[in-house]
Amino acid sequence: MRRETVVPRELDEVWRLVSDPAQLPRWWPGVTRVEEASPQAWTTVLTSPKGKSVRMDYTRVEATAPSRLVWRQEVEASPFERILAEATNSLELSEVQDGTRVAIELDQTPRGWARFAPLQFRAAGRRQVQGALDGLERLFA
């Protein structure tokens, strides 16, 4: 699924934020902190409403400054291995008259029971992508 928005900021300013994994708690939904962040790999920590922490490892697949960023969730040997065969996020930035267009795409390949609940699976993915765009809109408002 792919969603996009326009934020009223210059392309380079948006790129500096979105290309720095340590900044994810400021705009990516559910991320409370980032651990062991480097430009190539990082771990996000999400906290559920009940206070349970979940760690998710990511690897940067591509970075073409200042326009394209792709990162992959490392699902093998993680709690997500049961429901995901693969998950990749893509982010594209482009200059427009009113600022910067931000497009985020989430590409997930379900595994196990998730293959039999495609509507719920896609709805959760849409909420995640829209939540990230909403976070950027709030941050750059």
PDB file of N, CA and C in Angstrom, residues 52-94:
ATOM      1  N   LYS A  52       3.741  -3.251  27.143  1.00  0.00           N
ATOM      2  CA  LYS A  52       4.659  -4.300  26.674  1.00  0.00           C
ATOM      3  C   LYS A  52       5.541  -3.753  25.554  1.00  0.00           C
ATOM      4  N   SER A  53       6.853  -3.992  25.654  1.00  0.00           N
ATOM      5  CA  SER A  53       7.794  -3.532  24.627  1.00  0.00           C
ATOM      6  C   SER A  53       8.032  -4.625  23.596  1.00  0.00           C
ATOM      7  N   VAL A  54       8.101  -4.194  22.337  1.00  0.00           N
ATOM      8  CA  VAL A  54       8.395  -5.099  21.230  1.00  0.00           C
ATOM      9  C   VAL A  54       9.528  -4.477  20.430  1.00  0.00           C
ATOM     10  N   ARG A  55      10.555  -5.259  20.126  1.00  0.00           N
ATOM     11  CA  ARG A  55      11.691  -4.784  19.337  1.00  0.00           C
ATOM     12  C   ARG A  55      11.563  -5.258  17.897  1.00  0.00           C
ATOM     13  N   MET A  56      11.936  -4.365  16.984  1.00  0.00           N
ATOM     14  CA  MET A  56      11.917  -4.694  15.568  1.00  0.00           C
ATOM     15  C   MET A  56      13.239  -4.235  14.958  1.00  0.00           C
ATOM     16  N   ASP A  57      13.926  -5.145  14.279  1.00  0.00           N
ATOM     17  CA  ASP A  57      15.210  -4.833  13.650  1.00  0.00           C
ATOM     18  C   ASP A  57      14.998  -4.487  12.186  1.00  0.00           C
ATOM     19  N   TYR A  58      15.771  -3.481  11.724  1.00  0.00           N
ATOM     20  CA  TYR A  58      15.684  -3.014  10.344  1.00  0.00           C
ATOM     21  C   TYR A  58      17.064  -2.894   9.725  1.00  0.00           C
ATOM     22  N   THR A  59      17.107  -3.054   8.420  1.00  0.00           N
ATOM     23  CA  THR A  59      18.323  -2.853   7.638  1.00  0.00           C
ATOM     24  C   THR A  59      18.003  -1.925   6.481  1.00  0.00           C
ATOM     25  N   ARG A  60      18.857  -0.931   6.289  1.00  0.00           N
ATOM     26  CA  ARG A  60      18.681  -0.040   5.137  1.00  0.00           C
ATOM     27  C   ARG A  60      19.088  -0.787   3.878  1.00  0.00           C
ATOM     28  N   VAL A  61      18.233  -0.761   2.883  1.00  0.00           N
ATOM     29  CA  VAL A  61      18.468  -1.456   1.619  1.00  0.00           C
ATOM     30  C   VAL A  61      18.973  -0.483   0.567  1.00  0.00           C
ATOM     31  N   GLU A  62      18.442   0.744   0.610  1.00  0.00           N
ATOM     32  CA  GLU A  62      18.811   1.731  -0.402  1.00  0.00           C
ATOM     33  C   GLU A  62      18.660   3.128   0.183  1.00  0.00           C
ATOM     34  N   ALA A  63      19.567   4.009  -0.181  1.00  0.00           N
ATOM     35  CA  ALA A  63      19.445   5.425   0.183  1.00  0.00           C
ATOM     36  C   ALA A  63      20.007   6.244  -0.967  1.00  0.00           C
ATOM     37  N   THR A  64      19.149   6.983  -1.626  1.00  0.00           N
ATOM     38  CA  THR A  64      19.543   7.868  -2.708  1.00  0.00           C
ATOM     39  C   THR A  64      19.162   9.284  -2.279  1.00  0.00           C
ATOM     40  N   ALA A  65      20.116   9.965  -1.656  1.00  0.00           N
ATOM     41  CA  ALA A  65      19.843  11.300  -1.115  1.00  0.00           C
ATOM     42  C   ALA A  65      19.589  12.285  -2.243  1.00  0.00           C
ATOM     43  N   PRO A  66      18.668  13.174  -2.079  1.00  0.00           N
ATOM     44  CA  PRO A  66      17.675  13.306  -1.005  1.00  0.00           C
ATOM     45  C   PRO A  66      16.297  12.845  -1.432  1.00  0.00           C
ATOM     46  N   SER A  67      16.202  11.746  -2.163  1.00  0.00           N
ATOM     47  CA  SER A  67      14.898  11.426  -2.743  1.00  0.00           C
ATOM     48  C   SER A  67      14.323  10.051  -2.421  1.00  0.00           C
ATOM     49  N   ARG A  68      15.150   9.061  -2.102  1.00  0.00           N
ATOM     50  CA  ARG A  68      14.597   7.705  -1.922  1.00  0.00           C
ATOM     51  C   ARG A  68      15.315   6.969  -0.807  1.00  0.00           C
ATOM     52  N   LEU A  69      14.501   6.294  -0.003  1.00  0.00           N
ATOM     53  CA  LEU A  69      15.007   5.521   1.122  1.00  0.00           C
ATOM     54  C   LEU A  69      14.210   4.232   1.200  1.00  0.00           C
ATOM     55  N   VAL A  70      14.897   3.104   1.353  1.00  0.00           N
ATOM     56  CA  VAL A  70      14.226   1.808   1.464  1.00  0.00           C
ATOM     57  C   VAL A  70      14.851   1.065   2.633  1.00  0.00           C
ATOM     58  N   TRP A  71      13.982   0.524   3.510  1.00  0.00           N
ATOM     59  CA  TRP A  71      14.488  -0.283   4.607  1.00  0.00           C
ATOM     60  C   TRP A  71      13.624  -1.526   4.776  1.00  0.00           C
ATOM     61  N   ARG A  72      14.278  -2.593   5.261  1.00  0.00           N
ATOM     62  CA  ARG A  72      13.642  -3.911   5.381  1.00  0.00           C
ATOM     63  C   ARG A  72      13.578  -4.314   6.851  1.00  0.00           C
ATOM     64  N   GLN A  73      12.438  -4.828   7.244  1.00  0.00           N
ATOM     65  CA  GLN A  73      12.314  -5.385   8.589  1.00  0.00           C
ATOM     66  C   GLN A  73      12.929  -6.777   8.574  1.00  0.00           C
ATOM     67  N   GLU A  74      13.786  -7.039   9.531  1.00  0.00           N
ATOM     68  CA  GLU A  74      14.416  -8.357   9.636  1.00  0.00           C
ATOM     69  C   GLU A  74      13.483  -9.261  10.441  1.00  0.00           C
ATOM     70  N   VAL A  75      12.682 -10.041   9.745  1.00  0.00           N
ATOM     71  CA  VAL A  75      11.650 -10.832  10.410  1.00  0.00           C
ATOM     72  C   VAL A  75      12.146 -12.188  10.899  1.00  0.00           C
ATOM     73  N   GLU A  76      13.206 -12.707  10.293  1.00  0.00           N
ATOM     74  CA  GLU A  76      13.710 -14.017  10.686  1.00  0.00           C
ATOM     75  C   GLU A  76      14.144 -13.999  12.151  1.00  0.00           C
ATOM     76  N   ALA A  77      13.720 -15.027  12.889  1.00  0.00           N
ATOM     77  CA  ALA A  77      14.040 -15.179  14.313  1.00  0.00           C
ATOM     78  C   ALA A  77      13.494 -14.022  15.147  1.00  0.00           C
ATOM     79  N   SER A  78      12.385 -13.421  14.693  1.00  0.00           N
ATOM     80  CA  SER A  78      11.734 -12.354  15.449  1.00  0.00           C
ATOM     81  C   SER A  78      10.303 -12.789  15.775  1.00  0.00           C
ATOM     82  N   PRO A  79       9.632 -12.069  16.662  1.00  0.00           N
ATOM     83  CA  PRO A  79       8.226 -12.407  16.944  1.00  0.00           C
ATOM     84  C   PRO A  79       7.331 -12.274  15.714  1.00  0.00           C
ATOM     85  N   PHE A  80       7.792 -11.558  14.690  1.00  0.00           N
ATOM     86  CA  PHE A  80       6.987 -11.333  13.493  1.00  0.00           C
ATOM     87  C   PHE A  80       7.166 -12.430  12.443  1.00  0.00           C
ATOM     88  N   GLU A  81       8.086 -13.342  12.689  1.00  0.00           N
ATOM     89  CA  GLU A  81       8.370 -14.403  11.720  1.00  0.00           C
ATOM     90  C   GLU A  81       7.137 -15.277  11.450  1.00  0.00           C
ATOM     91  N   ARG A  82       6.257 -15.405  12.448  1.00  0.00           N
ATOM     92  CA  ARG A  82       5.064 -16.237  12.278  1.00  0.00           C
ATOM     93  C   ARG A  82       4.076 -15.648  11.277  1.00  0.00           C
ATOM     94  N   ILE A  83       4.074 -14.288  11.143  1.00  0.00           N
ATOM     95  CA  ILE A  83       3.057 -13.664  10.292  1.00  0.00           C
ATOM     96  C   ILE A  83       3.622 -12.961   9.063  1.00  0.00           C
ATOM     97  N   LEU A  84       4.951 -12.761   9.024  1.00  0.00           N
ATOM     98  CA  LEU A  84       5.553 -12.055   7.895  1.00  0.00           C
ATOM     99  C   LEU A  84       6.669 -12.880   7.265  1.00  0.00           C
ATOM    100  N   ALA A  85       6.611 -13.023   5.965  1.00  0.00           N
ATOM    101  CA  ALA A  85       7.738 -13.599   5.233  1.00  0.00           C
ATOM    102  C   ALA A  85       8.724 -12.493   4.875  1.00  0.00           C
ATOM    103  N   GLU A  86       8.175 -11.284   4.633  1.00  0.00           N
ATOM    104  CA  GLU A  86       9.005 -10.146   4.233  1.00  0.00           C
ATOM    105  C   GLU A  86       8.221  -8.858   4.459  1.00  0.00           C
ATOM    106  N   ALA A  87       8.952  -7.792   4.832  1.00  0.00           N
ATOM    107  CA  ALA A  87       8.332  -6.464   4.982  1.00  0.00           C
ATOM    108  C   ALA A  87       9.363  -5.405   4.614  1.00  0.00           C
ATOM    109  N   THR A  88       9.004  -4.557   3.669  1.00  0.00           N
ATOM    110  CA  THR A  88       9.895  -3.500   3.194  1.00  0.00           C
ATOM    111  C   THR A  88       9.134  -2.185   3.155  1.00  0.00           C
ATOM    112  N   ASN A  89       9.784  -1.131   3.639  1.00  0.00           N
ATOM    113  CA  ASN A  89       9.235   0.228   3.581  1.00  0.00           C
ATOM    114  C   ASN A  89      10.037   1.028   2.575  1.00  0.00           C
ATOM    115  N   SER A  90       9.331   1.790   1.752  1.00  0.00           N
ATOM    116  CA  SER A  90       9.977   2.701   0.803  1.00  0.00           C
ATOM    117  C   SER A  90       9.460   4.103   1.070  1.00  0.00           C
ATOM    118  N   LEU A  91      10.344   5.065   0.994  1.00  0.00           N
ATOM    119  CA  LEU A  91       9.966   6.455   1.181  1.00  0.00           C
ATOM    120  C   LEU A  91      10.570   7.257   0.044  1.00  0.00           C
ATOM    121  N   GLU A  92       9.736   8.042  -0.627  1.00  0.00           N
ATOM    122  CA  GLU A  92      10.208   8.870  -1.732  1.00  0.00           C
ATOM    123  C   GLU A  92       9.849  10.321  -1.464  1.00  0.00           C
ATOM    124  N   LEU A  93      10.790  11.206  -1.718  1.00  0.00           N
ATOM    125  CA  LEU A  93      10.604  12.644  -1.546  1.00  0.00           C
ATOM    126  C   LEU A  93      10.773  13.330  -2.884  1.00  0.00           C
ATOM    127  N   SER A  94       9.944  14.343  -3.119  1.00  0.00           N
ATOM    128  CA  SER A  94      10.102  15.152  -4.329  1.00  0.00           C
ATOM    129  C   SER A  94       9.654  16.578  -4.026  1.00  0.00           C
TER     130      SER A  94
END
